[in-house]
């Protein structure tokens, strides 16, 4: 029998940040107290974070889990993803950073990956995992052909991702070639996944095409509780594909 697939819930709205915040608020309302929450970086989640800071609509404390981080850079490097989250979300919302749940890009990568996996196990897993999607279908830094059951680990970035991320890194020494990322298997164990997307083509492929490791995000079709928050363009294309 083929593995089961599930229908995702689609949320859209003219105001992407507001739609994403309402979705997250609902997830917080259903989650346990002090949930473990994965927060992505990049351009896509910016409207969500801006709305969250502004309205403070989610009054609960949470524990931030780092999705991915470049290797060979310090926490304080301008390219650092957890630093971005600290600045954009944690500090404004008075949340503290837990060293056990973030990657130190400058330490031994295997130790860092194991540290986060162990912390997730001890803390009984991710409650809410918010994701963006890369142009090539990556989630976190799980690049095409990542194993669907992969765990948290060090990975090499593809040419496509290095090119796409130049806009964030060019002024600060370029895009590192390696990174740490939560694995696809690790992400799939999250109780709730919220996929934020402003990229119609790859999102339709990932959610309506064949489930294949060439498009890592396609594994989300096998997660029982995914909500997709799309920009109006993404939502329109997803509705056509349904
Ligand atoms: C990066 C990150 C991902 C992010 C993706 C999309 O490579 N590793 O976690 O979701 O790119 O970024 P953006 O939202 O800027 O398009």
PDB file of C-alpha atoms and ligand atoms in Angstrom:
ATOM      1  CA  UNK A   1       0.000   0.000   0.000  1.00  0.00           C
ATOM      2  CA  UNK A   2       1.468   3.450  -0.867  1.00  0.00           C
ATOM      3  CA  UNK A   3       2.160   5.770   2.105  1.00  0.00           C
ATOM      4  CA  UNK A   4      -0.766   7.978   3.065  1.00  0.00           C
ATOM      5  CA  UNK A   5      -0.984  11.568   1.879  1.00  0.00           C
ATOM      6  CA  UNK A   6      -3.062  14.367   3.386  1.00  0.00           C
ATOM      7  CA  UNK A   7      -4.756  17.514   2.145  1.00  0.00           C
ATOM      8  CA  UNK A   8      -3.196  20.699   3.419  1.00  0.00           C
ATOM      9  CA  UNK A   9      -5.274  23.622   4.628  1.00  0.00           C
ATOM     10  CA  UNK A  10      -4.914  26.791   2.563  1.00  0.00           C
ATOM     11  CA  UNK A  11      -5.037  30.245   4.104  1.00  0.00           C
ATOM     12  CA  UNK A  12      -4.722  33.394   2.073  1.00  0.00           C
ATOM     13  CA  UNK A  13      -5.507  37.037   2.380  1.00  0.00           C
ATOM     14  CA  UNK A  14      -4.621  40.319   0.802  1.00  0.00           C
ATOM     15  CA  UNK A  15      -2.520  41.000   3.886  1.00  0.00           C
ATOM     16  CA  UNK A  16      -0.031  38.113   3.963  1.00  0.00           C
ATOM     17  CA  UNK A  17       1.426  39.035   7.365  1.00  0.00           C
ATOM     18  CA  UNK A  18      -2.001  39.198   8.988  1.00  0.00           C
ATOM     19  CA  UNK A  19      -3.105  35.865   7.456  1.00  0.00           C
ATOM     20  CA  UNK A  20       0.115  34.231   8.664  1.00  0.00           C
ATOM     21  CA  UNK A  21      -0.243  35.724  12.135  1.00  0.00           C
ATOM     22  CA  UNK A  22      -3.839  34.464  12.466  1.00  0.00           C
ATOM     23  CA  UNK A  23      -2.706  31.003  11.420  1.00  0.00           C
ATOM     24  CA  UNK A  24       0.109  31.052  13.942  1.00  0.00           C
ATOM     25  CA  UNK A  25      -2.187  32.324  16.664  1.00  0.00           C
ATOM     26  CA  UNK A  26      -4.539  29.391  16.067  1.00  0.00           C
ATOM     27  CA  UNK A  27      -1.584  27.002  16.269  1.00  0.00           C
ATOM     28  CA  UNK A  28      -0.457  28.565  19.557  1.00  0.00           C
ATOM     29  CA  UNK A  29      -3.971  28.244  20.964  1.00  0.00           C
ATOM     30  CA  UNK A  30      -3.929  24.503  20.268  1.00  0.00           C
ATOM     31  CA  UNK A  31      -0.346  23.852  21.374  1.00  0.00           C
ATOM     32  CA  UNK A  32       0.918  23.024  24.864  1.00  0.00           C
ATOM     33  CA  UNK A  33       2.183  25.764  27.166  1.00  0.00           C
ATOM     34  CA  UNK A  34       5.663  27.013  26.322  1.00  0.00           C
ATOM     35  CA  UNK A  35       5.740  25.287  22.911  1.00  0.00           C
ATOM     36  CA  UNK A  36       8.818  24.617  20.803  1.00  0.00           C
ATOM     37  CA  UNK A  37       8.537  26.760  17.683  1.00  0.00           C
ATOM     38  CA  UNK A  38      10.730  26.691  14.577  1.00  0.00           C
ATOM     39  CA  UNK A  39      11.045  30.103  12.966  1.00  0.00           C
ATOM     40  CA  UNK A  40      12.484  30.559   9.455  1.00  0.00           C
ATOM     41  CA  UNK A  41      14.461  33.493   8.131  1.00  0.00           C
ATOM     42  CA  UNK A  42      14.465  35.085   4.674  1.00  0.00           C
ATOM     43  CA  UNK A  43      12.112  37.541   3.029  1.00  0.00           C
ATOM     44  CA  UNK A  44       8.957  35.449   3.133  1.00  0.00           C
ATOM     45  CA  UNK A  45       8.308  35.538   6.904  1.00  0.00           C
ATOM     46  CA  UNK A  46       9.118  39.245   7.310  1.00  0.00           C
ATOM     47  CA  UNK A  47       5.458  40.417   7.092  1.00  0.00           C
ATOM     48  CA  UNK A  48       4.511  37.821   9.730  1.00  0.00           C
ATOM     49  CA  UNK A  49       7.211  39.008  12.110  1.00  0.00           C
ATOM     50  CA  UNK A  50       6.299  42.650  11.531  1.00  0.00           C
ATOM     51  CA  UNK A  51       2.628  41.953  12.294  1.00  0.00           C
ATOM     52  CA  UNK A  52       3.567  39.887  15.367  1.00  0.00           C
ATOM     53  CA  UNK A  53       5.797  42.626  16.789  1.00  0.00           C
ATOM     54  CA  UNK A  54       3.226  45.272  16.104  1.00  0.00           C
ATOM     55  CA  UNK A  55       0.107  43.602  17.474  1.00  0.00           C
ATOM     56  CA  UNK A  56       1.677  41.221  20.016  1.00  0.00           C
ATOM     57  CA  UNK A  57      -1.376  39.118  19.228  1.00  0.00           C
ATOM     58  CA  UNK A  58       0.317  36.008  20.603  1.00  0.00           C
ATOM     59  CA  UNK A  59       0.968  36.715  24.255  1.00  0.00           C
ATOM     60  CA  UNK A  60       2.434  33.314  25.154  1.00  0.00           C
ATOM     61  CA  UNK A  61       6.035  32.455  25.883  1.00  0.00           C
ATOM     62  CA  UNK A  62       7.653  29.944  23.562  1.00  0.00           C
ATOM     63  CA  UNK A  63      10.983  28.280  22.918  1.00  0.00           C
ATOM     64  CA  UNK A  64      12.628  29.126  19.624  1.00  0.00           C
ATOM     65  CA  UNK A  65      14.146  26.286  17.603  1.00  0.00           C
ATOM     66  CA  UNK A  66      16.730  27.199  14.985  1.00  0.00           C
ATOM     67  CA  UNK A  67      15.833  25.851  11.508  1.00  0.00           C
ATOM     68  CA  UNK A  68      19.171  26.341   9.803  1.00  0.00           C
ATOM     69  CA  UNK A  69      22.447  28.191  10.088  1.00  0.00           C
ATOM     70  CA  UNK A  70      25.502  28.710   7.880  1.00  0.00           C
ATOM     71  CA  UNK A  71      28.672  26.963   8.913  1.00  0.00           C
ATOM     72  CA  UNK A  72      31.895  28.768   9.707  1.00  0.00           C
ATOM     73  CA  UNK A  73      30.254  31.918  11.031  1.00  0.00           C
ATOM     74  CA  UNK A  74      29.703  33.234  14.529  1.00  0.00           C
ATOM     75  CA  UNK A  75      26.316  33.855  16.099  1.00  0.00           C
ATOM     76  CA  UNK A  76      27.040  37.591  15.865  1.00  0.00           C
ATOM     77  CA  UNK A  77      27.854  37.493  12.121  1.00  0.00           C
ATOM     78  CA  UNK A  78      25.419  39.622  10.067  1.00  0.00           C
ATOM     79  CA  UNK A  79      24.616  36.495   8.009  1.00  0.00           C
ATOM     80  CA  UNK A  80      23.623  34.519  11.109  1.00  0.00           C
ATOM     81  CA  UNK A  81      20.043  33.228  10.984  1.00  0.00           C
ATOM     82  CA  UNK A  82      19.487  32.875  14.748  1.00  0.00           C
ATOM     83  CA  UNK A  83      20.795  36.420  15.177  1.00  0.00           C
ATOM     84  CA  UNK A  84      18.178  37.607  12.669  1.00  0.00           C
ATOM     85  CA  UNK A  85      15.436  35.829  14.617  1.00  0.00           C
ATOM     86  CA  UNK A  86      16.719  37.272  17.892  1.00  0.00           C
ATOM     87  CA  UNK A  87      16.563  40.767  16.455  1.00  0.00           C
ATOM     88  CA  UNK A  88      13.275  40.413  14.535  1.00  0.00           C
ATOM     89  CA  UNK A  89      11.260  38.289  16.939  1.00  0.00           C
ATOM     90  CA  UNK A  90      12.793  37.222  20.253  1.00  0.00           C
ATOM     91  CA  UNK A  91      14.034  40.544  21.583  1.00  0.00           C
ATOM     92  CA  UNK A  92      10.929  42.534  20.632  1.00  0.00           C
ATOM     93  CA  UNK A  93       8.708  39.845  22.170  1.00  0.00           C
ATOM     94  CA  UNK A  94      10.864  39.340  25.264  1.00  0.00           C
ATOM     95  CA  UNK A  95      11.711  35.732  24.521  1.00  0.00           C
ATOM     96  CA  UNK A  96      15.037  34.258  25.436  1.00  0.00           C
ATOM     97  CA  UNK A  97      17.343  32.160  23.344  1.00  0.00           C
ATOM     98  CA  UNK A  98      18.124  28.611  24.406  1.00  0.00           C
ATOM     99  CA  UNK A  99      21.673  27.581  23.407  1.00  0.00           C
ATOM    100  CA  UNK A 100      20.596  23.933  23.252  1.00  0.00           C
ATOM    101  CA  UNK A 101      18.121  24.696  20.481  1.00  0.00           C
ATOM    102  CA  UNK A 102      20.330  26.780  18.224  1.00  0.00           C
ATOM    103  CA  UNK A 103      23.285  25.879  16.024  1.00  0.00           C
ATOM    104  CA  UNK A 104      26.722  27.319  16.638  1.00  0.00           C
ATOM    105  CA  UNK A 105      28.054  27.540  13.086  1.00  0.00           C
ATOM    106  CA  UNK A 106      31.581  27.785  14.388  1.00  0.00           C
ATOM    107  CA  UNK A 107      31.670  24.554  16.406  1.00  0.00           C
ATOM    108  CA  UNK A 108      31.982  20.929  15.374  1.00  0.00           C
ATOM    109  CA  UNK A 109      28.977  20.363  13.055  1.00  0.00           C
ATOM    110  CA  UNK A 110      28.242  16.799  14.168  1.00  0.00           C
ATOM    111  CA  UNK A 111      28.208  17.868  17.827  1.00  0.00           C
ATOM    112  CA  UNK A 112      25.914  20.777  17.013  1.00  0.00           C
ATOM    113  CA  UNK A 113      23.490  18.619  15.043  1.00  0.00           C
ATOM    114  CA  UNK A 114      23.436  15.981  17.806  1.00  0.00           C
ATOM    115  CA  UNK A 115      22.984  18.665  20.465  1.00  0.00           C
ATOM    116  CA  UNK A 116      19.826  20.002  18.817  1.00  0.00           C
ATOM    117  CA  UNK A 117      18.401  16.525  18.053  1.00  0.00           C
ATOM    118  CA  UNK A 118      18.955  15.498  21.685  1.00  0.00           C
ATOM    119  CA  UNK A 119      17.375  18.692  23.022  1.00  0.00           C
ATOM    120  CA  UNK A 120      14.346  18.144  20.778  1.00  0.00           C
ATOM    121  CA  UNK A 121      13.944  14.612  22.111  1.00  0.00           C
ATOM    122  CA  UNK A 122      14.268  15.703  25.733  1.00  0.00           C
ATOM    123  CA  UNK A 123      11.765  18.517  25.162  1.00  0.00           C
ATOM    124  CA  UNK A 124       9.348  16.116  23.445  1.00  0.00           C
ATOM    125  CA  UNK A 125       9.534  17.483  19.948  1.00  0.00           C
ATOM    126  CA  UNK A 126       8.655  20.496  17.875  1.00  0.00           C
ATOM    127  CA  UNK A 127       5.143  21.826  18.383  1.00  0.00           C
ATOM    128  CA  UNK A 128       4.925  24.346  15.561  1.00  0.00           C
ATOM    129  CA  UNK A 129       7.294  24.391  12.605  1.00  0.00           C
ATOM    130  CA  UNK A 130       7.068  27.433  10.373  1.00  0.00           C
ATOM    131  CA  UNK A 131       8.832  27.046   7.039  1.00  0.00           C
ATOM    132  CA  UNK A 132       9.622  29.020   3.931  1.00  0.00           C
ATOM    133  CA  UNK A 133      10.433  27.324   0.642  1.00  0.00           C
ATOM    134  CA  UNK A 134      13.477  27.785  -1.583  1.00  0.00           C
ATOM    135  CA  UNK A 135      13.255  28.234  -5.351  1.00  0.00           C
ATOM    136  CA  UNK A 136      14.475  24.664  -5.774  1.00  0.00           C
ATOM    137  CA  UNK A 137      11.975  23.266  -3.288  1.00  0.00           C
ATOM    138  CA  UNK A 138      14.295  23.157  -0.285  1.00  0.00           C
ATOM    139  CA  UNK A 139      12.963  23.500   3.248  1.00  0.00           C
ATOM    140  CA  UNK A 140      15.441  24.627   5.862  1.00  0.00           C
ATOM    141  CA  UNK A 141      18.633  23.797   4.032  1.00  0.00           C
ATOM    142  CA  UNK A 142      17.455  20.363   2.930  1.00  0.00           C
ATOM    143  CA  UNK A 143      18.513  20.634  -0.663  1.00  0.00           C
ATOM    144  CA  UNK A 144      17.193  18.513  -3.569  1.00  0.00           C
ATOM    145  CA  UNK A 145      17.895  14.783  -3.120  1.00  0.00           C
ATOM    146  CA  UNK A 146      18.021  15.038   0.684  1.00  0.00           C
ATOM    147  CA  UNK A 147      16.741  11.807   2.233  1.00  0.00           C
ATOM    148  CA  UNK A 148      13.154  12.080   3.396  1.00  0.00           C
ATOM    149  CA  UNK A 149      14.133  10.500   6.719  1.00  0.00           C
ATOM    150  CA  UNK A 150      17.244  12.667   7.165  1.00  0.00           C
ATOM    151  CA  UNK A 151      18.059  13.988  10.621  1.00  0.00           C
ATOM    152  CA  UNK A 152      19.670  17.251  11.669  1.00  0.00           C
ATOM    153  CA  UNK A 153      23.073  17.480  10.007  1.00  0.00           C
ATOM    154  CA  UNK A 154      25.651  19.444   8.075  1.00  0.00           C
ATOM    155  CA  UNK A 155      24.908  19.897   4.365  1.00  0.00           C
ATOM    156  CA  UNK A 156      26.501  21.426   1.297  1.00  0.00           C
ATOM    157  CA  UNK A 157      24.512  24.147  -0.389  1.00  0.00           C
ATOM    158  CA  UNK A 158      23.679  23.893  -4.073  1.00  0.00           C
ATOM    159  CA  UNK A 159      24.744  26.443  -6.646  1.00  0.00           C
ATOM    160  CA  UNK A 160      21.103  27.522  -6.969  1.00  0.00           C
ATOM    161  CA  UNK A 161      20.794  28.295  -3.232  1.00  0.00           C
ATOM    162  CA  UNK A 162      24.144  30.068  -3.076  1.00  0.00           C
ATOM    163  CA  UNK A 163      23.020  32.282  -5.961  1.00  0.00           C
ATOM    164  CA  UNK A 164      19.586  32.919  -4.417  1.00  0.00           C
ATOM    165  CA  UNK A 165      21.075  33.852  -1.038  1.00  0.00           C
ATOM    166  CA  UNK A 166      23.677  36.267  -2.398  1.00  0.00           C
ATOM    167  CA  UNK A 167      21.255  39.133  -1.867  1.00  0.00           C
ATOM    168  CA  UNK A 168      21.472  38.578   1.912  1.00  0.00           C
ATOM    169  CA  UNK A 169      25.192  37.848   2.145  1.00  0.00           C
ATOM    170  CA  UNK A 170      27.089  39.677  -0.546  1.00  0.00           C
ATOM    171  CA  UNK A 171      27.972  42.675   1.602  1.00  0.00           C
ATOM    172  CA  UNK A 172      29.225  40.446   4.439  1.00  0.00           C
ATOM    173  CA  UNK A 173      31.752  38.071   2.911  1.00  0.00           C
ATOM    174  CA  UNK A 174      29.542  36.006   0.594  1.00  0.00           C
ATOM    175  CA  UNK A 175      27.384  32.917   1.011  1.00  0.00           C
ATOM    176  CA  UNK A 176      29.032  30.111   3.001  1.00  0.00           C
ATOM    177  CA  UNK A 177      29.036  26.806   1.127  1.00  0.00           C
ATOM    178  CA  UNK A 178      27.960  24.620   4.053  1.00  0.00           C
ATOM    179  CA  UNK A 179      25.210  24.811   6.597  1.00  0.00           C
ATOM    180  CA  UNK A 180      23.492  23.030   9.461  1.00  0.00           C
ATOM    181  CA  UNK A 181      19.822  22.209   9.075  1.00  0.00           C
ATOM    182  CA  UNK A 182      17.054  20.362  10.842  1.00  0.00           C
ATOM    183  CA  UNK A 183      16.535  17.180   8.823  1.00  0.00           C
ATOM    184  CA  UNK A 184      13.460  16.369   6.762  1.00  0.00           C
ATOM    185  CA  UNK A 185      12.673  13.501   9.143  1.00  0.00           C
ATOM    186  CA  UNK A 186      13.082  15.894  12.076  1.00  0.00           C
ATOM    187  CA  UNK A 187      10.771  18.480  10.495  1.00  0.00           C
ATOM    188  CA  UNK A 188       8.173  15.833   9.643  1.00  0.00           C
ATOM    189  CA  UNK A 189       7.920  14.919  13.347  1.00  0.00           C
ATOM    190  CA  UNK A 190       6.663  18.430  14.175  1.00  0.00           C
ATOM    191  CA  UNK A 191       3.083  18.333  15.398  1.00  0.00           C
ATOM    192  CA  UNK A 192       2.024  21.264  13.223  1.00  0.00           C
ATOM    193  CA  UNK A 193       3.632  22.717  10.090  1.00  0.00           C
ATOM    194  CA  UNK A 194       2.914  26.155   8.659  1.00  0.00           C
ATOM    195  CA  UNK A 195       4.379  26.708   5.209  1.00  0.00           C
ATOM    196  CA  UNK A 196       4.698  30.343   4.179  1.00  0.00           C
ATOM    197  CA  UNK A 197       5.078  30.878   0.468  1.00  0.00           C
ATOM    198  CA  UNK A 198       5.457  33.671  -2.027  1.00  0.00           C
ATOM    199  CA  UNK A 199       6.673  31.309  -4.786  1.00  0.00           C
ATOM    200  CA  UNK A 200       3.778  29.945  -6.865  1.00  0.00           C
ATOM    201  CA  UNK A 201       5.524  27.578  -9.265  1.00  0.00           C
ATOM    202  CA  UNK A 202       7.623  25.535  -6.846  1.00  0.00           C
ATOM    203  CA  UNK A 203       4.853  25.495  -4.236  1.00  0.00           C
ATOM    204  CA  UNK A 204       2.359  23.989  -6.696  1.00  0.00           C
ATOM    205  CA  UNK A 205       4.969  21.437  -7.776  1.00  0.00           C
ATOM    206  CA  UNK A 206       5.779  20.536  -4.178  1.00  0.00           C
ATOM    207  CA  UNK A 207       2.195  20.182  -2.985  1.00  0.00           C
ATOM    208  CA  UNK A 208       0.528  18.772  -6.087  1.00  0.00           C
ATOM    209  CA  UNK A 209       3.308  17.010  -7.948  1.00  0.00           C
ATOM    210  CA  UNK A 210       4.946  13.668  -7.359  1.00  0.00           C
ATOM    211  CA  UNK A 211       6.520  13.175  -3.939  1.00  0.00           C
ATOM    212  CA  UNK A 212      10.194  12.930  -4.796  1.00  0.00           C
ATOM    213  CA  UNK A 213      13.466  13.830  -3.137  1.00  0.00           C
ATOM    214  CA  UNK A 214      14.293  16.136  -6.060  1.00  0.00           C
ATOM    215  CA  UNK A 215      11.715  18.472  -4.476  1.00  0.00           C
ATOM    216  CA  UNK A 216      12.287  18.140  -0.727  1.00  0.00           C
ATOM    217  CA  UNK A 217       9.155  20.112   0.210  1.00  0.00           C
ATOM    218  CA  UNK A 218       7.021  17.478  -1.567  1.00  0.00           C
ATOM    219  CA  UNK A 219       7.382  15.313   1.568  1.00  0.00           C
ATOM    220  CA  UNK A 220       4.982  17.750   3.278  1.00  0.00           C
ATOM    221  CA  UNK A 221       2.180  15.955   1.402  1.00  0.00           C
ATOM    222  CA  UNK A 222       2.703  13.142   3.918  1.00  0.00           C
ATOM    223  CA  UNK A 223       2.333  15.338   7.001  1.00  0.00           C
ATOM    224  CA  UNK A 224      -1.150  15.195   8.575  1.00  0.00           C
ATOM    225  CA  UNK A 225      -1.303  18.822   9.739  1.00  0.00           C
ATOM    226  CA  UNK A 226       0.039  21.354   7.246  1.00  0.00           C
ATOM    227  CA  UNK A 227      -1.376  24.831   6.754  1.00  0.00           C
ATOM    228  CA  UNK A 228      -0.105  26.791   3.775  1.00  0.00           C
ATOM    229  CA  UNK A 229      -0.224  30.554   3.977  1.00  0.00           C
ATOM    230  CA  UNK A 230       0.176  31.861   0.457  1.00  0.00           C
ATOM    231  CA  UNK A 231       0.466  35.288  -1.039  1.00  0.00           C
ATOM    232  CA  UNK A 232      -2.566  36.007  -3.272  1.00  0.00           C
ATOM    233  CA  UNK A 233      -0.643  34.723  -6.312  1.00  0.00           C
ATOM    234  CA  UNK A 234       0.398  31.481  -4.603  1.00  0.00           C
ATOM    235  CA  UNK A 235      -3.089  30.880  -3.247  1.00  0.00           C
ATOM    236  CA  UNK A 236      -4.674  31.419  -6.664  1.00  0.00           C
ATOM    237  CA  UNK A 237      -2.319  28.898  -8.270  1.00  0.00           C
ATOM    238  CA  UNK A 238      -2.857  26.357  -5.488  1.00  0.00           C
ATOM    239  CA  UNK A 239      -6.631  26.658  -5.839  1.00  0.00           C
ATOM    240  CA  UNK A 240      -6.349  25.925  -9.559  1.00  0.00           C
ATOM    241  CA  UNK A 241      -4.229  22.867  -8.827  1.00  0.00           C
ATOM    242  CA  UNK A 242      -6.592  21.404  -6.197  1.00  0.00           C
TER     243      UNK A 242
HETATM  244  C1  LIG B   1      16.917  30.088   2.566  1.00  0.00           C
HETATM  245  C2  LIG B   1      16.627  29.411   3.907  1.00  0.00           C
HETATM  246  C3  LIG B   1      15.229  28.867   3.964  1.00  0.00           C
HETATM  247  C4  LIG B   1      14.248  29.883   3.396  1.00  0.00           C
HETATM  248  C5  LIG B   1      14.495  30.038   1.933  1.00  0.00           C
HETATM  249  C6  LIG B   1      13.595  31.041   1.247  1.00  0.00           C
HETATM  250  O1  LIG B   1      17.830  29.385   1.813  1.00  0.00           O
HETATM  251  N1  LIG B   1      17.534  28.381   4.231  1.00  0.00           N
HETATM  252  O2  LIG B   1      14.930  28.509   5.303  1.00  0.00           O
HETATM  253  O3  LIG B   1      12.947  29.420   3.616  1.00  0.00           O
HETATM  254  O4  LIG B   1      15.851  30.375   1.689  1.00  0.00           O
HETATM  255  O5  LIG B   1      14.000  32.354   1.473  1.00  0.00           O
HETATM  256  P1  LIG B   1      13.153  33.633   1.063  1.00  0.00           P
HETATM  257  O6  LIG B   1      11.974  33.627   1.973  1.00  0.00           O
HETATM  258  O7  LIG B   1      14.053  34.799   1.311  1.00  0.00           O
HETATM  259  O8  LIG B   1      12.763  33.476  -0.358  1.00  0.00           O
END
